[in-house]
mmCIF file of C-alpha atoms in Angstrom:
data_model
loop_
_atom_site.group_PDB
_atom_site.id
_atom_site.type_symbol
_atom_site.label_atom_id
_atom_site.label_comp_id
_atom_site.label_asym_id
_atom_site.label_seq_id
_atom_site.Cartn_x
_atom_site.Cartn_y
_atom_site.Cartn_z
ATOM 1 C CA UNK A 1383 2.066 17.201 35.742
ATOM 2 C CA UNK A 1384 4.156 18.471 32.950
ATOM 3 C CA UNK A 1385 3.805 16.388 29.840
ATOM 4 C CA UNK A 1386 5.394 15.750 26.712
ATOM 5 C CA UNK A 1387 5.907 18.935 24.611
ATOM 6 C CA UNK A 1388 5.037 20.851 28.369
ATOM 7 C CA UNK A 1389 1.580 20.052 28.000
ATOM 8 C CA UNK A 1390 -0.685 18.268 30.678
ATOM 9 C CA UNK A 1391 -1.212 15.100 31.511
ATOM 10 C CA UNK A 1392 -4.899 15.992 32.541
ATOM 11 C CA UNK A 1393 -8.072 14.763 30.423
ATOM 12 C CA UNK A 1394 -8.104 16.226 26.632
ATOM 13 C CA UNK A 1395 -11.268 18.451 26.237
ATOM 14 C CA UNK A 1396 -14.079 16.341 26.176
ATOM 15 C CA UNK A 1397 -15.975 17.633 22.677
ATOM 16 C CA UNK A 1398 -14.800 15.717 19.177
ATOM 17 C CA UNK A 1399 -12.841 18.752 17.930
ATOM 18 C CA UNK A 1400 -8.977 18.938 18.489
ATOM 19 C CA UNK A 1401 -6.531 20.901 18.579
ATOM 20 C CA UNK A 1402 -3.489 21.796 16.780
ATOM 21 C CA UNK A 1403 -2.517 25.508 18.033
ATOM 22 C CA UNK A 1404 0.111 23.644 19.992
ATOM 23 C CA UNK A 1405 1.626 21.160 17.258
ATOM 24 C CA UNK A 1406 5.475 22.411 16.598
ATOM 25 C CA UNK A 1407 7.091 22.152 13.631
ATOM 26 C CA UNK A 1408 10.394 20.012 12.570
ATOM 27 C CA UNK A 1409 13.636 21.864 11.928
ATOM 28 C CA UNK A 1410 14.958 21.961 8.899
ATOM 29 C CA UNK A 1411 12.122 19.914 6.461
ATOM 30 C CA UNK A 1412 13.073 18.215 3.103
ATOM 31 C CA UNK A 1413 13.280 20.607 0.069
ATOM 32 C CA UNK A 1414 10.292 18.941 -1.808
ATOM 33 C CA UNK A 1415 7.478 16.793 -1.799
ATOM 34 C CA UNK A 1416 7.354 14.445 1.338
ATOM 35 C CA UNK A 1417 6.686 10.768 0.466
ATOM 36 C CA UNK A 1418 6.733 8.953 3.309
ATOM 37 C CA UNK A 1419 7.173 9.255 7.686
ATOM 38 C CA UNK A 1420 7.986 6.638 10.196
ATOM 39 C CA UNK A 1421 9.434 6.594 13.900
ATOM 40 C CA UNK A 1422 12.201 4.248 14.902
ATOM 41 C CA UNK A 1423 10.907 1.801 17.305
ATOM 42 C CA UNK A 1424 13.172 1.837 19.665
ATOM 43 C CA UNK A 1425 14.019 5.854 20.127
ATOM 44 C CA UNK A 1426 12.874 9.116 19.629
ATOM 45 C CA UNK A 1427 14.380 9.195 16.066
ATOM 46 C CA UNK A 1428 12.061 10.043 13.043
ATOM 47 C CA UNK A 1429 13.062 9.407 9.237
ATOM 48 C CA UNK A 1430 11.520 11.476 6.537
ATOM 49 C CA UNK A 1431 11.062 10.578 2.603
ATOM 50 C CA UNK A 1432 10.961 12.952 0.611
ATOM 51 C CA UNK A 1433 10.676 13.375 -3.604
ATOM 52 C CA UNK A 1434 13.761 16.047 -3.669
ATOM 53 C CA UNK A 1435 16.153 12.279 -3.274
ATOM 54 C CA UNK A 1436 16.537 12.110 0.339
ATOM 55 C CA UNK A 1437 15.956 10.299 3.203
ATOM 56 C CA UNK A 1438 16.570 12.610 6.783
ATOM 57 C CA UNK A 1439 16.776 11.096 10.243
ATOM 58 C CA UNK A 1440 15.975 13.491 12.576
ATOM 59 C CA UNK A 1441 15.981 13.173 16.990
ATOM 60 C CA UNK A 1442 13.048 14.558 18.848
ATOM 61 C CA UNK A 1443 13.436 15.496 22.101
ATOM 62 C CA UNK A 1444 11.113 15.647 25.118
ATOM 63 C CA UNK A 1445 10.048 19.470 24.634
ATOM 64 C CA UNK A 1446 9.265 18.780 21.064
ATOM 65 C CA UNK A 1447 12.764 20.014 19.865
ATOM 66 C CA UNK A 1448 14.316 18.551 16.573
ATOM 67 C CA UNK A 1449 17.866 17.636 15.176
ATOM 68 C CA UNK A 1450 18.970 16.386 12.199
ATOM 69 C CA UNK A 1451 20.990 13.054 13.144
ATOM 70 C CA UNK A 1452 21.494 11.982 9.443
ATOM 71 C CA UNK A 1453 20.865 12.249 5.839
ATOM 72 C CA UNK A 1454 21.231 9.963 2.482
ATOM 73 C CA UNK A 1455 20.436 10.254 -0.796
ATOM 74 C CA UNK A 1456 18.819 8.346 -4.073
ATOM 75 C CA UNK A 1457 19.056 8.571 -7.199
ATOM 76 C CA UNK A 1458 15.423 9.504 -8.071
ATOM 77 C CA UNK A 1459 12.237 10.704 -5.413
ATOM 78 C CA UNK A 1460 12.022 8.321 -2.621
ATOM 79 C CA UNK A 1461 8.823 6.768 -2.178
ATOM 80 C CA UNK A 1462 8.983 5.299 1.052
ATOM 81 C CA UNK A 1463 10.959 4.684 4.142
ATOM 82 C CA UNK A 1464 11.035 1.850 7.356
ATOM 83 C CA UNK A 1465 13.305 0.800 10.116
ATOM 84 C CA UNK A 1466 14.687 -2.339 11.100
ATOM 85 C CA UNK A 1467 13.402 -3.919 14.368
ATOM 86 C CA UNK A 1468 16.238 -2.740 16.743
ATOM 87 C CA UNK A 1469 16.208 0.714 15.516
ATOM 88 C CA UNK A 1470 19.586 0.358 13.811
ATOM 89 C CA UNK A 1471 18.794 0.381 10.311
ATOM 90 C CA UNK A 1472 16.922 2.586 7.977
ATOM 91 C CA UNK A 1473 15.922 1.934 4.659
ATOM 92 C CA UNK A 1474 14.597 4.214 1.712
ATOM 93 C CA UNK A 1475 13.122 2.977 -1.557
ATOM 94 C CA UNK A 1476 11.767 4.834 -4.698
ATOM 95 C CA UNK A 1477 11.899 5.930 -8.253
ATOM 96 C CA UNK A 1478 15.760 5.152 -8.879
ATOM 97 C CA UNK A 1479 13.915 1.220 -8.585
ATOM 98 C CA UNK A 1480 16.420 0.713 -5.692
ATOM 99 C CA UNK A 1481 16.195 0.180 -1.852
ATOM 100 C CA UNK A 1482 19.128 1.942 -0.060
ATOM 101 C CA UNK A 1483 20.129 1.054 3.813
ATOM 102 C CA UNK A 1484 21.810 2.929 6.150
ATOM 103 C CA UNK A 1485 23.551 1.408 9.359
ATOM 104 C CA UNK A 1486 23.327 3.757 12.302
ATOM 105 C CA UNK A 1487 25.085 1.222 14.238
ATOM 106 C CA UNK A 1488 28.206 1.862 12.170
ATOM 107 C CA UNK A 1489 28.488 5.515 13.020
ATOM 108 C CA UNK A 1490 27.643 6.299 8.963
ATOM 109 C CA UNK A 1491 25.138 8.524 8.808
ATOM 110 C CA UNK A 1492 25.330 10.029 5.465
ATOM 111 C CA UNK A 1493 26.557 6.508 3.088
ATOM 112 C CA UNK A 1494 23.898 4.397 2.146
ATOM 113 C CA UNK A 1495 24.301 0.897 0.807
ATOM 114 C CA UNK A 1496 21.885 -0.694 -2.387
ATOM 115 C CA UNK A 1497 20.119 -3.661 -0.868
ATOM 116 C CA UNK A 1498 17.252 -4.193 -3.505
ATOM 117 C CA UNK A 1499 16.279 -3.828 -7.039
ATOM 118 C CA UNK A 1500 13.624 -3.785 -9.031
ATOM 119 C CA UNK A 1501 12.420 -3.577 -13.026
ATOM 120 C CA UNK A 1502 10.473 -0.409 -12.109
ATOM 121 C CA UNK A 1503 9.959 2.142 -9.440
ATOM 122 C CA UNK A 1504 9.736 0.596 -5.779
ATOM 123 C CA UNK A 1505 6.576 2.051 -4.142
ATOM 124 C CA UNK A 1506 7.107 0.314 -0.801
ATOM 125 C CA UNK A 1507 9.437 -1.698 1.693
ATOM 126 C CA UNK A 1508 9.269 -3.383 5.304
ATOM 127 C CA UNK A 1509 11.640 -5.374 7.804
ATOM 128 C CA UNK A 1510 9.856 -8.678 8.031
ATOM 129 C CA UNK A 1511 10.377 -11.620 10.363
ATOM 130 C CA UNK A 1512 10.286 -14.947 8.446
ATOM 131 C CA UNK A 1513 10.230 -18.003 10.655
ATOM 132 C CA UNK A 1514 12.678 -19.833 8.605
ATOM 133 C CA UNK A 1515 15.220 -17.166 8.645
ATOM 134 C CA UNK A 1516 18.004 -16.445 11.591
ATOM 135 C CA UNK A 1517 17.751 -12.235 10.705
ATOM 136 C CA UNK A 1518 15.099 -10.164 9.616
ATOM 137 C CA UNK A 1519 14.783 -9.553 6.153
ATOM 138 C CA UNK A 1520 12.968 -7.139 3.523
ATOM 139 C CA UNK A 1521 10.221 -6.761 1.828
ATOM 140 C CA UNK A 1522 9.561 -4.761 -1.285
ATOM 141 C CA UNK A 1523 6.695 -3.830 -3.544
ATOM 142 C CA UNK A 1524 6.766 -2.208 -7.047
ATOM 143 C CA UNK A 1525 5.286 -0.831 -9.765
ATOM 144 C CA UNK A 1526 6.974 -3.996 -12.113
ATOM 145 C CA UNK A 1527 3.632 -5.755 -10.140
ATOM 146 C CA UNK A 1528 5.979 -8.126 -7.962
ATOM 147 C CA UNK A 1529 7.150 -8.480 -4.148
ATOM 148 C CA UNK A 1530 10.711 -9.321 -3.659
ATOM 149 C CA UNK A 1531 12.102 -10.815 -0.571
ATOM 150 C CA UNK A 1532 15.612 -9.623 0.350
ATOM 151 C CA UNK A 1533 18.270 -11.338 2.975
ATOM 152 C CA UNK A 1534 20.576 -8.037 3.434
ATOM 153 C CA UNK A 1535 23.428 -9.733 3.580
ATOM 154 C CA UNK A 1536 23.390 -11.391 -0.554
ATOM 155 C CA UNK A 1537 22.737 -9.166 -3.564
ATOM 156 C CA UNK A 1538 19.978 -11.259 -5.064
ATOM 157 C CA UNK A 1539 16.126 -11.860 -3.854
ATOM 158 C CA UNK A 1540 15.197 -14.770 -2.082
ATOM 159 C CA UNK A 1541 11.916 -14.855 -3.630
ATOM 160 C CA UNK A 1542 9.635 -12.906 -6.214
ATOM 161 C CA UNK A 1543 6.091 -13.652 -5.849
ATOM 162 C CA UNK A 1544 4.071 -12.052 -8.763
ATOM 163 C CA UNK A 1545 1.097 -9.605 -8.556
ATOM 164 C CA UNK A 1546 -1.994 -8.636 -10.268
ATOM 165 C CA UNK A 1547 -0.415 -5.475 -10.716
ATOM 166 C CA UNK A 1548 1.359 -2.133 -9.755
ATOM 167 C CA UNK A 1549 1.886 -2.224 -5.987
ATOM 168 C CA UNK A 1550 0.613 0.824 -4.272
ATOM 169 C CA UNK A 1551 0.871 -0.102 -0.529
ATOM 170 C CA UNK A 1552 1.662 -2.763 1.814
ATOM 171 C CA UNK A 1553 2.315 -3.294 5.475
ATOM 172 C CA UNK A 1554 3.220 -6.004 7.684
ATOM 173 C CA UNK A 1555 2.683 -7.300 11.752
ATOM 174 C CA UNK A 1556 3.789 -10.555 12.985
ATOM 175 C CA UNK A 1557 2.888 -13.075 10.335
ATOM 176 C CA UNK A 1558 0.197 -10.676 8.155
ATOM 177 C CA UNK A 1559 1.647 -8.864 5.470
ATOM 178 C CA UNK A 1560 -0.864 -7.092 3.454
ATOM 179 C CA UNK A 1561 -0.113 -5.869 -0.265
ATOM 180 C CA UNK A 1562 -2.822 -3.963 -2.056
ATOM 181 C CA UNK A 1563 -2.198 -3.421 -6.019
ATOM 182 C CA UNK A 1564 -4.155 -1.500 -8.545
ATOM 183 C CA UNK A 1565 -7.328 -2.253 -9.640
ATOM 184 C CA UNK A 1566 -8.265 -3.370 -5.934
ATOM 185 C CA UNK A 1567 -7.070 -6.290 -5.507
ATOM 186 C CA UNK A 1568 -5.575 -7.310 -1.778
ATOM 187 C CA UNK A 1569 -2.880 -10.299 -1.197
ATOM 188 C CA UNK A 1570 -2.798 -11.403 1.924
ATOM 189 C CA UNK A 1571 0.598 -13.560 2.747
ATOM 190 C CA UNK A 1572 0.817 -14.886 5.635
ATOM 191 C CA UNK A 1573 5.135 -15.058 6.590
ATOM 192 C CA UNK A 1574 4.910 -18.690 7.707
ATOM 193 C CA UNK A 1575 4.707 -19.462 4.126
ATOM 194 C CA UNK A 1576 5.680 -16.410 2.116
ATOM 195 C CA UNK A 1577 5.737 -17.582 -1.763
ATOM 196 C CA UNK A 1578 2.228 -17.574 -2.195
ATOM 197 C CA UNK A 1579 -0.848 -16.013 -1.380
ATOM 198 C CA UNK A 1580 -2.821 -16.809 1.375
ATOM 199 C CA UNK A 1581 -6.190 -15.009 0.490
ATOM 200 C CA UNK A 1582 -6.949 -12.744 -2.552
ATOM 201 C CA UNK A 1583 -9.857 -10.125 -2.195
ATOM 202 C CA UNK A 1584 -11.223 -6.990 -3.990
ATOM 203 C CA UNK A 1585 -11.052 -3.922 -1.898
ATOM 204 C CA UNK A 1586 -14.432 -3.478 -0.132
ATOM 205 C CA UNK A 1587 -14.107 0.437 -1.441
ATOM 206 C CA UNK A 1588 -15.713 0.668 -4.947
ATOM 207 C CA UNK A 1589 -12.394 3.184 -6.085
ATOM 208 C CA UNK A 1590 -8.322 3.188 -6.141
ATOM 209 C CA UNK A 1591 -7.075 1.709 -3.085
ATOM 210 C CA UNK A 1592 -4.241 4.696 -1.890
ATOM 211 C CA UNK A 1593 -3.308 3.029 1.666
ATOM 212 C CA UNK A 1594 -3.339 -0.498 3.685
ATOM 213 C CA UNK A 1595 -2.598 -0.100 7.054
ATOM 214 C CA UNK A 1596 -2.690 -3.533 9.945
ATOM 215 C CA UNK A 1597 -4.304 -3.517 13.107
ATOM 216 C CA UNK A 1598 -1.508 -4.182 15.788
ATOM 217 C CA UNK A 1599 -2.791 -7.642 16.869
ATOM 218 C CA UNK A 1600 -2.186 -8.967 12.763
ATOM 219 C CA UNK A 1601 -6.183 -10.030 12.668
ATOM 220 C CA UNK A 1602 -7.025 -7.415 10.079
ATOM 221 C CA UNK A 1603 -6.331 -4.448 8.500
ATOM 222 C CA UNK A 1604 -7.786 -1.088 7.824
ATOM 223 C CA UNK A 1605 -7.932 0.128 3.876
ATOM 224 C CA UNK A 1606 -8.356 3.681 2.558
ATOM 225 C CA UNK A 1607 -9.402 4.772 -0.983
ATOM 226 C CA UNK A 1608 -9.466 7.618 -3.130
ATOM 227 C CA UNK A 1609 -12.911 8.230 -2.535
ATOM 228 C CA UNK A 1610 -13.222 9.445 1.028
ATOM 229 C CA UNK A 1611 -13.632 5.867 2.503
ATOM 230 C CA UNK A 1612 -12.105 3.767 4.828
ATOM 231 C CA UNK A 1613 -12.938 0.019 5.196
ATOM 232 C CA UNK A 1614 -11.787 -2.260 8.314
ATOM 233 C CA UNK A 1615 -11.103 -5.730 6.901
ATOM 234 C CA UNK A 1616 -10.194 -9.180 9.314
ATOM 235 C CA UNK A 1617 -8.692 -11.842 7.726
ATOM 236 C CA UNK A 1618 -10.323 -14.550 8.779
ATOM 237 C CA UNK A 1619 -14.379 -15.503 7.802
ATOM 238 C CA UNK A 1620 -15.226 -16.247 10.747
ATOM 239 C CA UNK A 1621 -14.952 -12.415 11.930
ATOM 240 C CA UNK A 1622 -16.173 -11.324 8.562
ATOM 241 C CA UNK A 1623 -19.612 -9.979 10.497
ATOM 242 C CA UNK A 1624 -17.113 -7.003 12.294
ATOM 243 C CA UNK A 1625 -16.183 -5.905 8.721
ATOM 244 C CA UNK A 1626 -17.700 -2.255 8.091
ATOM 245 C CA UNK A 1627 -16.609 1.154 5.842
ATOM 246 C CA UNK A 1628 -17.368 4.107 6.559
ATOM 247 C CA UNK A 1629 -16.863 7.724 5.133
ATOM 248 C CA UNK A 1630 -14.643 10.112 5.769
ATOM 249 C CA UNK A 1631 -12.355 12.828 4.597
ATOM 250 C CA UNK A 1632 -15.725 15.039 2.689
ATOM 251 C CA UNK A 1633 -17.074 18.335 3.198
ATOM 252 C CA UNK A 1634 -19.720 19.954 1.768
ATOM 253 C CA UNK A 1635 -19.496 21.387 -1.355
ATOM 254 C CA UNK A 1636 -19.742 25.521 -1.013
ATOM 255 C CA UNK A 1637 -20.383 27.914 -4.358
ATOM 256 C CA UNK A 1638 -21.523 31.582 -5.288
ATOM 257 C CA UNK A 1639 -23.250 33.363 -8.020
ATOM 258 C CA UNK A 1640 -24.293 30.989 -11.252
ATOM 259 C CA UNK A 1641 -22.869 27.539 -9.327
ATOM 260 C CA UNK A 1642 -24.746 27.901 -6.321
ATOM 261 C CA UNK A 1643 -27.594 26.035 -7.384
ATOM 262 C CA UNK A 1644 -26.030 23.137 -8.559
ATOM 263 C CA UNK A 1645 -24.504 22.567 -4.935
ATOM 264 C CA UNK A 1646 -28.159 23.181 -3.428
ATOM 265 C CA UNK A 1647 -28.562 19.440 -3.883
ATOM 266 C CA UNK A 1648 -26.047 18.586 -0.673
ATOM 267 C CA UNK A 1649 -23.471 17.507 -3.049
ATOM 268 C CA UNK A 1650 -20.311 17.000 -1.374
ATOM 269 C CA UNK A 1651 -16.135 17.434 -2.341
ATOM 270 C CA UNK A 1652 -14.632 14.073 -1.907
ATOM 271 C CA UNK A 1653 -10.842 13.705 -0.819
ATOM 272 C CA UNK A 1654 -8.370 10.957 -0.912
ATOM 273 C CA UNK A 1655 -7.076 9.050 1.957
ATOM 274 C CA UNK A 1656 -3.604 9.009 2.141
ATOM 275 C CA UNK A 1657 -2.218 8.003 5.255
ATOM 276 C CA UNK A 1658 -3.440 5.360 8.308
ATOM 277 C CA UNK A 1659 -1.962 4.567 11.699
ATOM 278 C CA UNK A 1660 -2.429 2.585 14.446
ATOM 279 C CA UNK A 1661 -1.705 3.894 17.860
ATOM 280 C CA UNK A 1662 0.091 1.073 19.355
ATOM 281 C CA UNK A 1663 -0.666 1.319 22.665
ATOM 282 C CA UNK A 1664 -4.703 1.808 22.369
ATOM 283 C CA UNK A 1665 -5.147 -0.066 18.456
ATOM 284 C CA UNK A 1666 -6.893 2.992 18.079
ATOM 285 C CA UNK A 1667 -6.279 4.240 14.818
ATOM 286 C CA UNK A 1668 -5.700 8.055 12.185
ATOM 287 C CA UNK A 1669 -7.103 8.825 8.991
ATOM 288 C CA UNK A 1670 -5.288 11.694 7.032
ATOM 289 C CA UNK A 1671 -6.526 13.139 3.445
ATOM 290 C CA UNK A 1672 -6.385 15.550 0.800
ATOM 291 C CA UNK A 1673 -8.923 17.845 2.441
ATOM 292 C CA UNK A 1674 -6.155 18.699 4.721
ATOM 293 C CA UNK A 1675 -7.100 17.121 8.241
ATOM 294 C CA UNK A 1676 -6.286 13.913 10.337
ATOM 295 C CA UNK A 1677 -9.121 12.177 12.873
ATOM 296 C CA UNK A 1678 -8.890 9.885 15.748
ATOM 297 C CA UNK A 1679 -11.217 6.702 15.616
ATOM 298 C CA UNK A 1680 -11.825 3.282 17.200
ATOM 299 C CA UNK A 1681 -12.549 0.891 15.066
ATOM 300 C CA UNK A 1682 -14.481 -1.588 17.821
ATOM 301 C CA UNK A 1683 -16.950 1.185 18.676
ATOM 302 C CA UNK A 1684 -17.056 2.325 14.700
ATOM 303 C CA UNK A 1685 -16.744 5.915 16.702
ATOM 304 C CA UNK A 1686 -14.619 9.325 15.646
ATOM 305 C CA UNK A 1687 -13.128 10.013 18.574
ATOM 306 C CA UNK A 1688 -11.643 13.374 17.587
ATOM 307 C CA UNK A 1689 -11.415 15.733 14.426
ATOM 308 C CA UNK A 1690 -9.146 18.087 13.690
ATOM 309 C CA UNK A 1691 -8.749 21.506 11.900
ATOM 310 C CA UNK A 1692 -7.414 21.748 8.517
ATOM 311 C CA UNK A 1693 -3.779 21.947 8.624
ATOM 312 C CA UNK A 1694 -3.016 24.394 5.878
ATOM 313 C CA UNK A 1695 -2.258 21.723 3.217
ATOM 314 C CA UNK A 1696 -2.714 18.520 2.115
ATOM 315 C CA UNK A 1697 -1.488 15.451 4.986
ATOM 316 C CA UNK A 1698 0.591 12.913 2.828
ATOM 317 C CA UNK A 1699 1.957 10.907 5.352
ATOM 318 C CA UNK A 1700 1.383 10.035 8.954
ATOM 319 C CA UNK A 1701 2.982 7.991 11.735
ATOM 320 C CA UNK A 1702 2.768 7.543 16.166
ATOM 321 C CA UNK A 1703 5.696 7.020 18.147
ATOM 322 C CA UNK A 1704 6.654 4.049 19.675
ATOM 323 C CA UNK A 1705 5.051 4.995 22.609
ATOM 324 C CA UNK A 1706 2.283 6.504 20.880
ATOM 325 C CA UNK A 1707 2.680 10.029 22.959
ATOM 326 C CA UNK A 1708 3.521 12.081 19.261
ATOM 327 C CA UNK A 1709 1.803 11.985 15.971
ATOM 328 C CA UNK A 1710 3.743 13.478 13.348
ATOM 329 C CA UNK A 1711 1.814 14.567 9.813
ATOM 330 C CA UNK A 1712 3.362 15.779 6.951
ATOM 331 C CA UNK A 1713 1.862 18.880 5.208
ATOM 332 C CA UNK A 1714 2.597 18.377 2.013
ATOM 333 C CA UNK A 1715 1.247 18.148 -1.957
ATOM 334 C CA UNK A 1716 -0.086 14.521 -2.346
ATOM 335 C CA UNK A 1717 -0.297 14.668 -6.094
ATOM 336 C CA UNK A 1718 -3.997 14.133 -5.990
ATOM 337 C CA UNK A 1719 -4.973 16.992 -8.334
ATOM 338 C CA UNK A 1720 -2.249 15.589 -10.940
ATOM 339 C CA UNK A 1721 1.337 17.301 -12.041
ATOM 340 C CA UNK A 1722 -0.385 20.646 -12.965
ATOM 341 C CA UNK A 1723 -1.184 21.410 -9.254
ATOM 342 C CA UNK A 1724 2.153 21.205 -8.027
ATOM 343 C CA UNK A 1725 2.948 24.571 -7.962
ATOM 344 C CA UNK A 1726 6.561 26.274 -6.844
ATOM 345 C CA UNK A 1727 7.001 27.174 -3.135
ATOM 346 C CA UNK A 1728 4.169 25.146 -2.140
ATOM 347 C CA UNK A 1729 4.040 24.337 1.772
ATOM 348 C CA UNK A 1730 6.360 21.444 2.786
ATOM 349 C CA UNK A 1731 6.360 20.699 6.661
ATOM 350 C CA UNK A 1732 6.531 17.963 9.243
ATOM 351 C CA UNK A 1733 4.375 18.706 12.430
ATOM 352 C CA UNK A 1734 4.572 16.903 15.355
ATOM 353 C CA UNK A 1735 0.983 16.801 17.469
ATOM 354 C CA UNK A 1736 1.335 15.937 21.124
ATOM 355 C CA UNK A 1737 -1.299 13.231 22.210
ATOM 356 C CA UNK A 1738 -2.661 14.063 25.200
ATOM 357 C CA UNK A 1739 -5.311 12.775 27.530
ATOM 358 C CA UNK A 1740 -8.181 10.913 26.171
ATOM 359 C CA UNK A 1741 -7.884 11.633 22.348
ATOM 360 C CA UNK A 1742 -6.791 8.197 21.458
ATOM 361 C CA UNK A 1743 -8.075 6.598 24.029
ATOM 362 C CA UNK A 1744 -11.376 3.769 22.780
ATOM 363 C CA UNK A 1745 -14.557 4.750 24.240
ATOM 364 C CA UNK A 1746 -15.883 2.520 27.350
ATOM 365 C CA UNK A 1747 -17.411 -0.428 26.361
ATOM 366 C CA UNK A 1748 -21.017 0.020 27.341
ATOM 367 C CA UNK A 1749 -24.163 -2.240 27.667
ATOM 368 C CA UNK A 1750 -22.506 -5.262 26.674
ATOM 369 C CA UNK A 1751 -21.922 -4.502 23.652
ATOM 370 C CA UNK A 1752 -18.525 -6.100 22.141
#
């Protein structure tokens, strides 16, 4: 049987190497660097952040067609984008130090309204659910070192709670939100009592935290660095012993003539980790880096379940659908090599990967092992 993007439902090949011959690319990509990727969670609708001001909204039908649906513009580059729970609203913050919201439900689909402000650029934003409060509400995280929460419907914040410093990441599930700053340090707030911290930690990675990503059951959360590493952190102590990093996102370091010898020694090129996501069917979970490719893993068997080619570029940004049947990576420059490798006409693409068979799928649980 036919499946989605025409290919078949049948087992994926069995080795760890995937494929992306088949991935299709999205019509009509932003005009610069792209920031940020995330699927509505309650269509087939995907929204696209991109450094040339805009935020796109495009529809992605069963063949693995694209449409833009809608469009809005910042200021400045936009830094990140996130939907509302019932797929009606879409929000995109960045450099301009503003969040911007557009209503789908109102039939607007080019007119965005401000909803948040900050004293410096806003790196990052989620809907959140606070128990307390009838509607959702947002979440933002900045470079002025603070997280604001916003009730959409007044102008000012509800509450400001103060960071170590420059937010670079955060995500949220159920009660966990997870903001991770510069120099390493991870808040953990739990939404039952958002004004303070509920745990403070220093990344397990030993370098510049780039990503924080939660595990779809809010126990945890998965971290990635600039270093090629990836750490799976829980919460609690009492699962601290399932806590592990691991490396990823390397290669071996290749030379000729006069250099050769110093890379006799096995030493190995290093990329960042820039994007993680959860499958949210299997809380299996991606890695994406600088070196240009994305893997499949599961965290509980601390297995790669699949590795894929390098995709012509650096992956910025990464996210599954809500049924976890696409994964869409952006090809595009990261900034990782600094302003001076940002060259004109560099590659700027959205690809959408069907997921087929068993390459998300955890491995059997074997021998009792847990």
């Amino acid at each position: 049987m036919s499946g989605l993007f025409g290919q078949t439902s049948a087992a994926a090949n069995s080795n760890t190497t995937g494929d992306i011959s088949k991935d299709i690319t999205l019509t009509s990509p932003p005009e610069d660097g792209i920031s940020d990727l995330k699927f509505s969670p309650q269509s087939e609708h995907l929204a696209v952040a991109s450094w040339d001001k805009k935020v796109r909204i495009y529809e992605i039908n069963a063949q693995g067609g694209s449409e833009g649906k809608a469009l809005f513009e910042h200021e400045q580059p936009v830094l990140s984008c996130c939907w509302s729970k019932d797929g009606t609203k879409i929000v995109g913050s960045g450099c301009d130090k503003a969040s911007r919201m557009l209503d789908l439900a109102s039939g607007n689909t080019t007119t965005a309204s401000q909803v948040a402000a900050h004293d410096a650029p806003i790196r990052c934003a989620r809907f959140v659910d606070i128990p307390a409060q009838q509607s959702q509400m947002l979440v933002t995280g900045s470079w002025d070192k603070t997280v604001k929460y916003w009730d959409l419907r007044t102008p000012n914040p509800v509450a400001s709670v103060p960071c170590q410093e420059r937010i670079y990441s955060l995500d949220v599930v159920g009660s966990l939100l997870v903001v991770a700053t510069a120099d390493r340090y991870i808040n953990i707030i739990n939404l039952s009592d958002p004004g303070k911290f509920y745990k403070t930690i220093q990344s397990p990675l030993k370098w510049q935290t780039r990503v924080v990503t939660c595990f779809n059951d809010g126990t945890g959360f998965a971290v990635g660095s600039v270093e090629g590493r990836c750490a799976i952190q829980y919460v609690e102590e009492k699962d601290s012993a399932a806590n592990f990093s691991f490396k990823c996102h390397r290669s071996p370091a290749t030379a000729t003539g006069a250099s050769a010898a110093s890379t006799a020694n096995n030493s190995t090129n290093v990329y960042s980790v820039n994007a993680i996501s959860f499958h949210p069917q299997h809380g299996t979970f991606s890695t994406a880096g600088s070196d240009g490719t994305f893997h499949f893993w599961d965290k509980d068997a601390k297995h790669r379940l699949k590795g894929y080619p390098e995709v012509g570029g650096t992956i910025s940004a990464t996210d599954f659908n809500r049924t976890g049947g696409i994964f869409a990576y952006s090809v595009s420059y990261d900034w990782s090599k600094g302003y001076a490798a940002n060259v004109a006409g560099g590659v700027n693409k959205v690809m959408l990967h069907a997921v087929v068979g068993d390459e998300c799928k955890p491995r059997p649980k074997t021998g009792g092992r847990k």
